[in-house]
Amino acid sequence: MANRTDPLAKSIRGTNPQNLVEKILRSKIYQNTYWKEQCFGLTAETLVDKAMEIDHLGGTFGGSRKPTPFMCLVLKMLQIQPDKEIVVEFIKNSEYKYVRALGAFYLRLTGTDVDVYRYLEPLYNDYRKLRLKANDGKFILTHVDEFIDDLLTKDYSCDIALPRIKKRWTIETIGSLEPRRSALEDDFEEEEEKDEDEQLDDALEPMDNDKNYSRARSPTRDKDSYRKRDAYRYRDRDYERDRGRGRDRDRDRDRDRHRQRDDKDYGRERDRDRDREGRETERRDRDRGRRRSHSRSRSRSRDRKDREGDDRRRRHRSSASPKRRGDEPEDIRDEPKKKKEKKATKDDGTDHPDPEIAAANKLRASLGLKPLRV
């Protein structure tokens, strides 16, 4: 029951006001001892006393991500949903800066875009210091105007995702919000008025001096007029010198710009020439390779043709018709007879190594008998 939202509370942005805080952070706040002891039974009237006791800002800290008292009070305000007048009084409270920060944070979560810009932008003029507890538990020094700037420009603050709001210029174009007027504009206007008055006085002094020229003039007045005239002259001279320096500076800047542009163009042309040379060398290598392959193929075809011609000649010689017997020479025709005669002599046995057997074979040959076979 202690963690439930007030039944009379209105839904904000179509949801329960406590849902503007993430569920994990909300559950950690419910389990925190500060929430259980100090925030139990608080109302819109008694909440101010607890807010005055706050001495630092922050979301969660430490290894277990404990919530700060500031965040516990923010969730308590979302739970009880105080009236808009009470929140505005929190923001306008100039004595307690942490009460002002608490009201600004609550209005950033629940207020409309116009109310956020209308009530938070005046706090840019508050430069008081604030202590912010970081995630590691250490304190960081900040200021009220920095805290307000984070609420208006960033999406996260104190470990809570802030609702999106429209840009200021869009609200100004609709007409719902007037253009922002800085608190320093009055001082600037006063300074401008003083400068204009001084310029008018300086312009009227020469006219008065011309009218009183015929009158008797004191030496001190002449000295003052000369000093003013010299001051104007020196100022004009300084102005002309500064103007000439500015022109020289502009001229040098233009020269450097043209030089850089020429260097870029030269670099591009050089890269283009390198690419062109690379393409030409590749084309030459490709043509040289083609010529080599073509010459190799031609030599191979020539060798193949020579081999085929040799084969044809060999076949032609082997397939040629034999010569006639009458055309052969006599040595060739007498060879068979000689062979027969040798064979006959060998068959007679007269050439036997044993002389007796050879004589017997010769006698037998004369008688027509077969030779002896030993």
mmCIF file of C-alpha atoms in Angstrom:
data_model
loop_
_atom_site.group_PDB
_atom_site.id
_atom_site.type_symbol
_atom_site.label_atom_id
_atom_site.label_comp_id
_atom_site.label_asym_id
_atom_site.label_seq_id
_atom_site.Cartn_x
_atom_site.Cartn_y
_atom_site.Cartn_z
ATOM 1 C CA MET A 1 0.000 0.000 0.000
ATOM 2 C CA ALA A 2 2.878 2.394 0.725
ATOM 3 C CA ASN A 3 4.174 2.054 -2.827
ATOM 4 C CA ARG A 4 0.883 2.633 -4.628
ATOM 5 C CA THR A 5 0.138 5.832 -6.512
ATOM 6 C CA ASP A 6 -2.438 8.220 -5.099
ATOM 7 C CA PRO A 7 -5.892 7.282 -6.472
ATOM 8 C CA LEU A 8 -6.601 10.958 -7.223
ATOM 9 C CA ALA A 9 -3.414 11.324 -9.260
ATOM 10 C CA LYS A 10 -3.808 11.915 -12.973
ATOM 11 C CA SER A 11 -2.013 9.852 -15.597
ATOM 12 C CA ILE A 12 0.982 11.560 -17.174
ATOM 13 C CA ARG A 13 1.739 10.913 -20.848
ATOM 14 C CA GLY A 14 -0.867 8.138 -20.821
ATOM 15 C CA THR A 15 0.668 6.104 -18.002
ATOM 16 C CA ASN A 16 1.055 5.888 -14.245
ATOM 17 C CA PRO A 17 3.327 8.715 -12.994
ATOM 18 C CA GLN A 18 5.619 6.245 -11.184
ATOM 19 C CA ASN A 19 6.264 4.466 -14.490
ATOM 20 C CA LEU A 20 8.362 7.452 -15.583
ATOM 21 C CA VAL A 21 11.077 5.881 -13.435
ATOM 22 C CA GLU A 22 12.483 2.612 -14.773
ATOM 23 C CA LYS A 23 11.272 -0.549 -13.055
ATOM 24 C CA ILE A 24 14.726 -1.627 -11.847
ATOM 25 C CA LEU A 25 15.418 1.763 -10.283
ATOM 26 C CA ARG A 26 11.902 1.865 -8.856
ATOM 27 C CA SER A 27 12.318 -1.524 -7.161
ATOM 28 C CA LYS A 28 15.668 -0.428 -5.685
ATOM 29 C CA ILE A 29 14.039 2.701 -4.289
ATOM 30 C CA TYR A 30 11.262 0.611 -2.706
ATOM 31 C CA GLN A 31 13.902 -1.526 -0.944
ATOM 32 C CA ASN A 32 15.985 1.438 0.251
ATOM 33 C CA THR A 33 15.934 2.303 3.952
ATOM 34 C CA TYR A 34 15.559 6.051 3.275
ATOM 35 C CA TRP A 35 12.362 5.343 1.344
ATOM 36 C CA LYS A 36 11.001 3.106 4.092
ATOM 37 C CA GLU A 37 11.917 5.353 7.023
ATOM 38 C CA GLN A 38 11.851 8.947 5.758
ATOM 39 C CA CYS A 39 9.410 8.897 2.831
ATOM 40 C CA PHE A 40 6.622 6.912 4.464
ATOM 41 C CA GLY A 41 3.437 8.948 4.942
ATOM 42 C CA LEU A 42 4.782 12.147 3.361
ATOM 43 C CA THR A 43 2.327 14.693 1.957
ATOM 44 C CA ALA A 44 2.798 17.755 -0.231
ATOM 45 C CA GLU A 45 3.183 19.943 2.885
ATOM 46 C CA THR A 46 5.650 17.722 4.777
ATOM 47 C CA LEU A 47 7.655 16.981 1.646
ATOM 48 C CA VAL A 48 9.180 20.468 1.794
ATOM 49 C CA ASP A 49 10.897 19.731 5.121
ATOM 50 C CA LYS A 50 12.559 16.609 3.700
ATOM 51 C CA ALA A 51 13.602 18.507 0.566
ATOM 52 C CA MET A 52 15.300 21.180 2.684
ATOM 53 C CA GLU A 53 17.450 18.463 4.301
ATOM 54 C CA ILE A 54 18.946 17.313 0.979
ATOM 55 C CA ASP A 55 22.633 18.183 0.549
ATOM 56 C CA HIS A 56 23.449 16.619 -2.849
ATOM 57 C CA LEU A 57 21.962 15.450 -6.155
ATOM 58 C CA GLY A 58 22.339 12.153 -8.016
ATOM 59 C CA GLY A 59 20.687 8.999 -9.287
ATOM 60 C CA THR A 60 22.349 5.781 -8.129
ATOM 61 C CA PHE A 61 25.837 5.042 -6.811
ATOM 62 C CA GLY A 62 28.060 2.207 -5.648
ATOM 63 C CA GLY A 63 28.409 -1.390 -6.755
ATOM 64 C CA SER A 64 24.834 -2.290 -5.804
ATOM 65 C CA ARG A 65 23.517 0.951 -7.403
ATOM 66 C CA LYS A 66 21.858 2.409 -4.319
ATOM 67 C CA PRO A 67 19.461 5.325 -4.956
ATOM 68 C CA THR A 68 20.158 8.754 -3.468
ATOM 69 C CA PRO A 69 17.667 10.597 -1.203
ATOM 70 C CA PHE A 70 17.101 13.043 -4.074
ATOM 71 C CA MET A 71 15.819 10.218 -6.277
ATOM 72 C CA CYS A 72 13.639 8.846 -3.475
ATOM 73 C CA LEU A 73 11.949 12.230 -3.084
ATOM 74 C CA VAL A 74 11.428 12.488 -6.854
ATOM 75 C CA LEU A 75 9.592 9.143 -6.824
ATOM 76 C CA LYS A 76 7.582 10.266 -3.792
ATOM 77 C CA MET A 77 6.470 13.391 -5.658
ATOM 78 C CA LEU A 78 5.420 11.221 -8.608
ATOM 79 C CA GLN A 79 3.449 9.059 -6.181
ATOM 80 C CA ILE A 80 1.527 11.814 -4.396
ATOM 81 C CA GLN A 81 1.462 14.222 -7.395
ATOM 82 C CA PRO A 82 1.469 17.669 -5.727
ATOM 83 C CA ASP A 83 -0.305 20.624 -7.298
ATOM 84 C CA LYS A 84 1.342 22.689 -9.981
ATOM 85 C CA GLU A 85 1.441 25.758 -7.698
ATOM 86 C CA ILE A 86 3.513 23.855 -5.127
ATOM 87 C CA VAL A 87 5.978 22.737 -7.801
ATOM 88 C CA VAL A 88 6.286 26.316 -9.080
ATOM 89 C CA GLU A 89 6.993 27.504 -5.527
ATOM 90 C CA PHE A 90 9.712 24.872 -5.286
ATOM 91 C CA ILE A 91 11.291 26.295 -8.438
ATOM 92 C CA LYS A 92 11.002 29.929 -7.321
ATOM 93 C CA ASN A 93 12.540 29.201 -3.919
ATOM 94 C CA SER A 94 15.835 31.099 -4.007
ATOM 95 C CA GLU A 95 17.030 30.218 -0.479
ATOM 96 C CA TYR A 96 17.349 26.432 -0.865
ATOM 97 C CA LYS A 97 19.014 25.475 -4.089
ATOM 98 C CA TYR A 98 18.358 21.728 -3.750
ATOM 99 C CA VAL A 99 14.625 22.382 -3.309
ATOM 100 C CA ARG A 100 14.761 24.376 -6.552
ATOM 101 C CA ALA A 101 16.591 21.517 -8.304
ATOM 102 C CA LEU A 102 14.012 18.994 -7.013
ATOM 103 C CA GLY A 103 11.096 21.059 -8.326
ATOM 104 C CA ALA A 104 12.838 21.603 -11.700
ATOM 105 C CA PHE A 105 13.503 17.868 -12.120
ATOM 106 C CA TYR A 106 9.888 16.964 -11.266
ATOM 107 C CA LEU A 107 8.525 19.586 -13.679
ATOM 108 C CA ARG A 108 10.820 18.266 -16.429
ATOM 109 C CA LEU A 109 9.310 14.790 -15.955
ATOM 110 C CA THR A 110 5.639 15.771 -15.710
ATOM 111 C CA GLY A 111 5.239 19.259 -17.212
ATOM 112 C CA THR A 112 4.263 20.290 -20.730
ATOM 113 C CA ASP A 113 6.775 21.647 -23.228
ATOM 114 C CA VAL A 114 5.683 25.256 -22.752
ATOM 115 C CA ASP A 115 5.813 25.024 -18.933
ATOM 116 C CA VAL A 116 9.240 23.410 -19.028
ATOM 117 C CA TYR A 117 10.731 26.242 -21.087
ATOM 118 C CA ARG A 118 8.797 28.945 -19.230
ATOM 119 C CA TYR A 119 9.796 27.953 -15.693
ATOM 120 C CA LEU A 120 13.232 26.390 -16.214
ATOM 121 C CA GLU A 121 14.903 28.900 -18.546
ATOM 122 C CA PRO A 122 14.975 31.687 -15.892
ATOM 123 C CA LEU A 123 17.132 29.366 -13.780
ATOM 124 C CA TYR A 124 19.991 29.876 -16.247
ATOM 125 C CA ASN A 125 20.806 32.986 -14.193
ATOM 126 C CA ASP A 126 21.409 30.935 -11.029
ATOM 127 C CA TYR A 127 25.136 30.210 -10.761
ATOM 128 C CA ARG A 128 25.203 28.606 -7.305
ATOM 129 C CA LYS A 129 27.224 25.464 -6.729
ATOM 130 C CA LEU A 130 25.703 21.997 -6.376
ATOM 131 C CA ARG A 131 27.140 18.671 -5.277
ATOM 132 C CA LEU A 132 26.424 15.778 -7.649
ATOM 133 C CA LYS A 133 27.041 12.190 -6.544
ATOM 134 C CA ALA A 134 28.599 10.171 -9.366
ATOM 135 C CA ASN A 135 28.126 6.468 -10.066
ATOM 136 C CA ASP A 136 31.333 5.594 -8.200
ATOM 137 C CA GLY A 137 30.110 7.330 -5.028
ATOM 138 C CA LYS A 138 32.364 10.385 -5.392
ATOM 139 C CA PHE A 139 31.027 13.924 -5.413
ATOM 140 C CA ILE A 140 31.350 16.205 -8.434
ATOM 141 C CA LEU A 141 31.020 19.965 -8.383
ATOM 142 C CA THR A 142 28.362 21.419 -10.696
ATOM 143 C CA HIS A 143 26.126 24.496 -10.846
ATOM 144 C CA VAL A 144 22.420 25.167 -11.041
ATOM 145 C CA ASP A 145 22.590 26.537 -14.591
ATOM 146 C CA GLU A 146 24.532 23.439 -15.744
ATOM 147 C CA PHE A 147 21.939 21.152 -14.149
ATOM 148 C CA ILE A 148 19.116 23.059 -15.883
ATOM 149 C CA ASP A 149 20.959 22.909 -19.208
ATOM 150 C CA ASP A 150 21.235 19.111 -18.887
ATOM 151 C CA LEU A 151 17.500 18.890 -18.218
ATOM 152 C CA LEU A 152 16.686 20.942 -21.341
ATOM 153 C CA THR A 153 19.210 19.504 -23.773
ATOM 154 C CA LYS A 154 20.003 15.894 -22.788
ATOM 155 C CA ASP A 155 17.965 12.686 -22.822
ATOM 156 C CA TYR A 156 19.266 11.244 -19.538
ATOM 157 C CA SER A 157 19.753 12.839 -16.150
ATOM 158 C CA CYS A 158 20.291 11.177 -12.758
ATOM 159 C CA ASP A 159 19.937 7.700 -14.336
ATOM 160 C CA ILE A 160 16.409 8.471 -15.610
ATOM 161 C CA ALA A 161 15.347 8.727 -19.247
ATOM 162 C CA LEU A 162 13.744 12.147 -19.616
ATOM 163 C CA PRO A 163 10.577 12.482 -21.733
ATOM 164 C CA ARG A 164 11.105 14.052 -25.138
ATOM 165 C CA ILE A 165 10.156 17.685 -25.584
ATOM 166 C CA LYS A 166 9.893 19.821 -28.690
ATOM 167 C CA LYS A 167 12.597 22.194 -29.759
ATOM 168 C CA ARG A 168 12.162 25.780 -28.657
ATOM 169 C CA TRP A 169 12.108 27.222 -32.166
ATOM 170 C CA THR A 170 9.215 24.953 -33.154
ATOM 171 C CA ILE A 171 7.179 26.196 -30.194
ATOM 172 C CA GLU A 172 8.083 29.785 -31.120
ATOM 173 C CA THR A 173 6.890 29.282 -34.701
ATOM 174 C CA ILE A 174 3.554 27.956 -33.396
ATOM 175 C CA GLY A 175 3.209 31.067 -31.245
ATOM 176 C CA SER A 176 2.849 29.251 -27.924
ATOM 177 C CA LEU A 177 6.079 30.704 -26.559
ATOM 178 C CA GLU A 178 7.698 34.097 -26.901
ATOM 179 C CA PRO A 179 11.324 34.405 -28.039
ATOM 180 C CA ARG A 180 13.747 34.058 -25.206
ATOM 181 C CA ARG A 181 15.067 37.276 -23.728
ATOM 182 C CA SER A 182 18.371 37.123 -21.936
ATOM 183 C CA ALA A 183 18.832 38.862 -18.596
ATOM 184 C CA LEU A 184 21.963 40.536 -19.965
ATOM 185 C CA GLU A 185 20.147 42.291 -22.796
ATOM 186 C CA ASP A 186 19.265 45.257 -20.547
ATOM 187 C CA ASP A 187 22.930 45.737 -19.679
ATOM 188 C CA PHE A 188 23.865 45.520 -23.365
ATOM 189 C CA GLU A 189 21.231 48.097 -24.253
ATOM 190 C CA GLU A 190 22.532 50.474 -21.578
ATOM 191 C CA GLU A 191 26.072 50.086 -22.888
ATOM 192 C CA GLU A 192 24.920 50.761 -26.436
ATOM 193 C CA GLU A 193 23.058 53.906 -25.327
ATOM 194 C CA LYS A 194 26.191 55.158 -23.573
ATOM 195 C CA ASP A 195 28.287 54.570 -26.678
ATOM 196 C CA GLU A 196 25.774 56.436 -28.848
ATOM 197 C CA ASP A 197 25.745 59.397 -26.455
ATOM 198 C CA GLU A 198 29.535 59.551 -26.465
ATOM 199 C CA GLN A 199 29.604 59.500 -30.268
ATOM 200 C CA LEU A 200 27.089 62.361 -30.406
ATOM 201 C CA ASP A 201 29.145 64.408 -27.940
ATOM 202 C CA ASP A 202 32.280 63.809 -29.980
ATOM 203 C CA ALA A 203 30.452 64.920 -33.135
ATOM 204 C CA LEU A 204 29.096 68.119 -31.497
ATOM 205 C CA GLU A 205 32.437 69.250 -30.027
ATOM 206 C CA PRO A 206 34.000 70.301 -33.399
ATOM 207 C CA MET A 207 30.912 72.425 -34.171
ATOM 208 C CA ASP A 208 31.203 74.246 -30.847
ATOM 209 C CA ASN A 209 34.895 74.807 -31.436
ATOM 210 C CA ASP A 210 34.163 76.376 -34.873
ATOM 211 C CA LYS A 211 31.607 78.760 -33.358
ATOM 212 C CA ASN A 212 33.980 79.896 -30.636
ATOM 213 C CA TYR A 213 37.017 80.143 -32.919
ATOM 214 C CA SER A 214 36.717 83.939 -33.281
ATOM 215 C CA ARG A 215 36.561 84.350 -29.533
ATOM 216 C CA ALA A 216 39.577 84.421 -27.350
ATOM 217 C CA ARG A 217 40.803 80.948 -26.704
ATOM 218 C CA SER A 218 42.905 79.804 -23.838
ATOM 219 C CA PRO A 219 46.129 77.868 -24.451
ATOM 220 C CA THR A 220 44.825 74.903 -22.488
ATOM 221 C CA ARG A 221 41.772 74.653 -24.762
ATOM 222 C CA ASP A 222 43.976 74.759 -27.850
ATOM 223 C CA LYS A 223 46.117 71.999 -26.410
ATOM 224 C CA ASP A 224 43.027 69.867 -25.760
ATOM 225 C CA SER A 225 41.730 70.366 -29.294
ATOM 226 C CA TYR A 226 45.131 69.495 -30.733
ATOM 227 C CA ARG A 227 45.284 66.393 -28.617
ATOM 228 C CA LYS A 228 41.831 65.284 -29.768
ATOM 229 C CA ARG A 229 42.725 65.986 -33.378
ATOM 230 C CA ASP A 230 45.931 63.988 -33.042
ATOM 231 C CA ALA A 231 44.031 61.188 -31.353
ATOM 232 C CA TYR A 232 41.571 61.074 -34.278
ATOM 233 C CA ARG A 233 44.457 61.159 -36.724
ATOM 234 C CA TYR A 234 46.286 58.356 -34.958
ATOM 235 C CA ARG A 235 43.099 56.361 -34.692
ATOM 236 C CA ASP A 236 42.447 56.758 -38.431
ATOM 237 C CA ARG A 237 46.047 55.778 -39.117
ATOM 238 C CA ASP A 238 45.727 52.702 -36.913
ATOM 239 C CA TYR A 239 42.483 51.833 -38.639
ATOM 240 C CA GLU A 240 44.101 52.100 -42.054
ATOM 241 C CA ARG A 241 47.064 50.007 -40.839
ATOM 242 C CA ASP A 242 44.767 47.298 -39.470
ATOM 243 C CA ARG A 243 42.762 47.415 -42.652
ATOM 244 C CA GLY A 244 45.896 46.950 -44.756
ATOM 245 C CA ARG A 245 46.990 44.065 -42.541
ATOM 246 C CA GLY A 246 43.598 42.488 -42.953
ATOM 247 C CA ARG A 247 43.858 42.809 -46.724
ATOM 248 C CA ASP A 248 47.337 41.265 -46.713
ATOM 249 C CA ARG A 249 46.065 38.450 -44.522
ATOM 250 C CA ASP A 250 43.142 37.829 -46.888
ATOM 251 C CA ARG A 251 45.508 37.923 -49.854
ATOM 252 C CA ASP A 252 47.843 35.400 -48.199
ATOM 253 C CA ARG A 253 44.902 33.181 -47.344
ATOM 254 C CA ASP A 254 43.649 33.276 -50.962
ATOM 255 C CA ARG A 255 47.181 32.530 -52.201
ATOM 256 C CA ASP A 256 47.468 29.550 -49.872
ATOM 257 C CA ARG A 257 44.039 28.331 -50.930
ATOM 258 C CA HIS A 258 44.970 28.569 -54.644
ATOM 259 C CA ARG A 259 48.300 26.867 -53.938
ATOM 260 C CA GLN A 260 46.556 24.017 -52.129
ATOM 261 C CA ARG A 261 44.111 23.704 -55.011
ATOM 262 C CA ASP A 262 46.986 23.642 -57.543
ATOM 263 C CA ASP A 263 48.778 21.004 -55.460
ATOM 264 C CA LYS A 264 45.622 18.901 -55.398
ATOM 265 C CA ASP A 265 45.193 19.272 -59.182
ATOM 266 C CA TYR A 266 48.866 18.396 -59.732
ATOM 267 C CA GLY A 267 48.501 15.349 -57.518
ATOM 268 C CA ARG A 268 45.398 14.235 -59.422
ATOM 269 C CA GLU A 269 47.128 14.690 -62.793
ATOM 270 C CA ARG A 270 50.183 12.787 -61.528
ATOM 271 C CA ASP A 271 47.974 9.927 -60.307
ATOM 272 C CA ARG A 272 46.147 9.972 -63.631
ATOM 273 C CA ASP A 273 49.452 9.808 -65.555
ATOM 274 C CA ARG A 274 50.608 6.927 -63.365
ATOM 275 C CA ASP A 275 47.402 5.045 -64.022
ATOM 276 C CA ARG A 276 47.744 5.696 -67.758
ATOM 277 C CA GLU A 277 51.361 4.486 -67.794
ATOM 278 C CA GLY A 278 50.374 1.408 -65.814
ATOM 279 C CA ARG A 279 47.634 0.599 -68.309
ATOM 280 C CA GLU A 280 50.014 1.084 -71.251
ATOM 281 C CA THR A 281 52.644 -1.235 -69.702
ATOM 282 C CA GLU A 282 49.967 -3.840 -69.043
ATOM 283 C CA ARG A 283 48.793 -3.537 -72.650
ATOM 284 C CA ARG A 284 52.371 -3.902 -73.938
ATOM 285 C CA ASP A 285 52.981 -6.963 -71.767
ATOM 286 C CA ARG A 286 49.712 -8.469 -72.945
ATOM 287 C CA ASP A 287 50.591 -7.852 -76.625
ATOM 288 C CA ARG A 288 54.110 -9.253 -76.108
ATOM 289 C CA GLY A 289 52.646 -12.372 -74.523
ATOM 290 C CA ARG A 290 50.231 -12.754 -77.410
ATOM 291 C CA ARG A 291 53.062 -12.438 -79.927
ATOM 292 C CA ARG A 292 55.137 -15.034 -78.063
ATOM 293 C CA SER A 293 52.251 -17.465 -77.891
ATOM 294 C CA HIS A 294 51.510 -16.826 -81.586
ATOM 295 C CA SER A 295 55.153 -17.419 -82.580
ATOM 296 C CA ARG A 296 55.261 -20.586 -80.447
ATOM 297 C CA SER A 297 52.109 -21.897 -82.103
ATOM 298 C CA ARG A 298 53.539 -21.061 -85.544
ATOM 299 C CA SER A 299 56.813 -22.872 -84.797
ATOM 300 C CA ARG A 300 54.880 -25.840 -83.439
ATOM 301 C CA SER A 301 52.703 -25.956 -86.558
ATOM 302 C CA ARG A 302 55.849 -25.660 -88.732
ATOM 303 C CA ASP A 303 57.514 -28.549 -86.865
ATOM 304 C CA ARG A 304 54.340 -30.567 -87.169
ATOM 305 C CA LYS A 305 54.232 -29.916 -90.930
ATOM 306 C CA ASP A 306 57.922 -30.928 -91.294
ATOM 307 C CA ARG A 307 57.282 -34.161 -89.424
ATOM 308 C CA GLU A 308 54.249 -34.915 -91.543
ATOM 309 C CA GLY A 309 56.293 -34.266 -94.711
ATOM 310 C CA ASP A 310 59.037 -36.659 -93.541
ATOM 311 C CA ASP A 311 56.441 -39.314 -92.744
ATOM 312 C CA ARG A 312 54.918 -38.920 -96.178
ATOM 313 C CA ARG A 313 58.316 -39.300 -97.845
ATOM 314 C CA ARG A 314 59.080 -42.446 -95.862
ATOM 315 C CA ARG A 315 55.712 -43.959 -96.736
ATOM 316 C CA HIS A 316 56.229 -43.071 -100.386
ATOM 317 C CA ARG A 317 59.627 -44.822 -100.477
ATOM 318 C CA SER A 318 58.305 -47.935 -98.723
ATOM 319 C CA SER A 319 55.226 -48.165 -100.959
ATOM 320 C CA ALA A 320 57.239 -47.714 -104.224
ATOM 321 C CA SER A 321 57.033 -50.753 -106.787
ATOM 322 C CA PRO A 322 60.045 -53.288 -106.887
ATOM 323 C CA LYS A 323 62.512 -53.132 -109.758
ATOM 324 C CA ARG A 324 62.524 -55.660 -112.582
ATOM 325 C CA ARG A 325 64.893 -58.579 -112.547
ATOM 326 C CA GLY A 326 66.551 -57.543 -115.831
ATOM 327 C CA ASP A 327 67.285 -54.134 -114.418
ATOM 328 C CA GLU A 328 69.268 -55.552 -111.445
ATOM 329 C CA PRO A 329 73.095 -55.516 -111.670
ATOM 330 C CA GLU A 330 75.053 -58.698 -112.429
ATOM 331 C CA ASP A 331 76.591 -58.944 -108.968
ATOM 332 C CA ILE A 332 73.164 -59.249 -107.444
ATOM 333 C CA ARG A 333 72.129 -61.906 -109.993
ATOM 334 C CA ASP A 334 75.323 -64.001 -109.444
ATOM 335 C CA GLU A 335 74.960 -64.041 -105.642
ATOM 336 C CA PRO A 336 72.551 -67.032 -105.489
ATOM 337 C CA LYS A 337 74.812 -69.138 -107.726
ATOM 338 C CA LYS A 338 77.794 -68.474 -105.529
ATOM 339 C CA LYS A 339 75.794 -69.427 -102.491
ATOM 340 C CA LYS A 340 74.718 -72.693 -104.121
ATOM 341 C CA GLU A 341 78.282 -73.458 -105.094
ATOM 342 C CA LYS A 342 79.485 -72.771 -101.546
ATOM 343 C CA LYS A 343 76.728 -74.959 -100.239
ATOM 344 C CA ALA A 344 77.700 -77.725 -102.692
ATOM 345 C CA THR A 345 81.319 -77.537 -101.674
ATOM 346 C CA LYS A 346 80.358 -77.688 -98.095
ATOM 347 C CA ASP A 347 78.093 -80.700 -98.732
ATOM 348 C CA ASP A 348 80.959 -82.677 -100.468
ATOM 349 C CA GLY A 349 82.973 -82.807 -97.278
ATOM 350 C CA THR A 350 86.198 -82.000 -99.146
ATOM 351 C CA ASP A 351 86.754 -79.030 -96.831
ATOM 352 C CA HIS A 352 86.969 -81.283 -93.779
ATOM 353 C CA PRO A 353 89.821 -80.370 -91.450
ATOM 354 C CA ASP A 354 91.095 -83.956 -91.350
ATOM 355 C CA PRO A 355 93.068 -84.490 -94.571
ATOM 356 C CA GLU A 356 92.349 -88.192 -94.722
ATOM 357 C CA ILE A 357 88.623 -87.661 -94.433
ATOM 358 C CA ALA A 358 88.823 -84.831 -96.979
ATOM 359 C CA ALA A 359 90.706 -87.161 -99.454
ATOM 360 C CA ALA A 360 88.193 -89.936 -98.878
ATOM 361 C CA ASN A 361 85.280 -87.533 -99.479
ATOM 362 C CA LYS A 362 86.853 -86.275 -102.679
ATOM 363 C CA LEU A 363 87.216 -89.884 -103.915
ATOM 364 C CA ARG A 364 83.640 -90.626 -102.935
ATOM 365 C CA ALA A 365 82.476 -87.485 -104.681
ATOM 366 C CA SER A 366 84.134 -88.570 -107.879
ATOM 367 C CA LEU A 367 82.427 -91.940 -107.578
ATOM 368 C CA GLY A 368 79.068 -90.230 -106.926
ATOM 369 C CA LEU A 369 78.809 -91.396 -103.319
ATOM 370 C CA LYS A 370 77.796 -89.374 -100.333
ATOM 371 C CA PRO A 371 80.557 -87.925 -98.179
ATOM 372 C CA LEU A 372 81.476 -89.415 -94.908
ATOM 373 C CA ARG A 373 79.794 -87.897 -91.888
ATOM 374 C CA VAL A 374 82.009 -87.843 -88.887
#
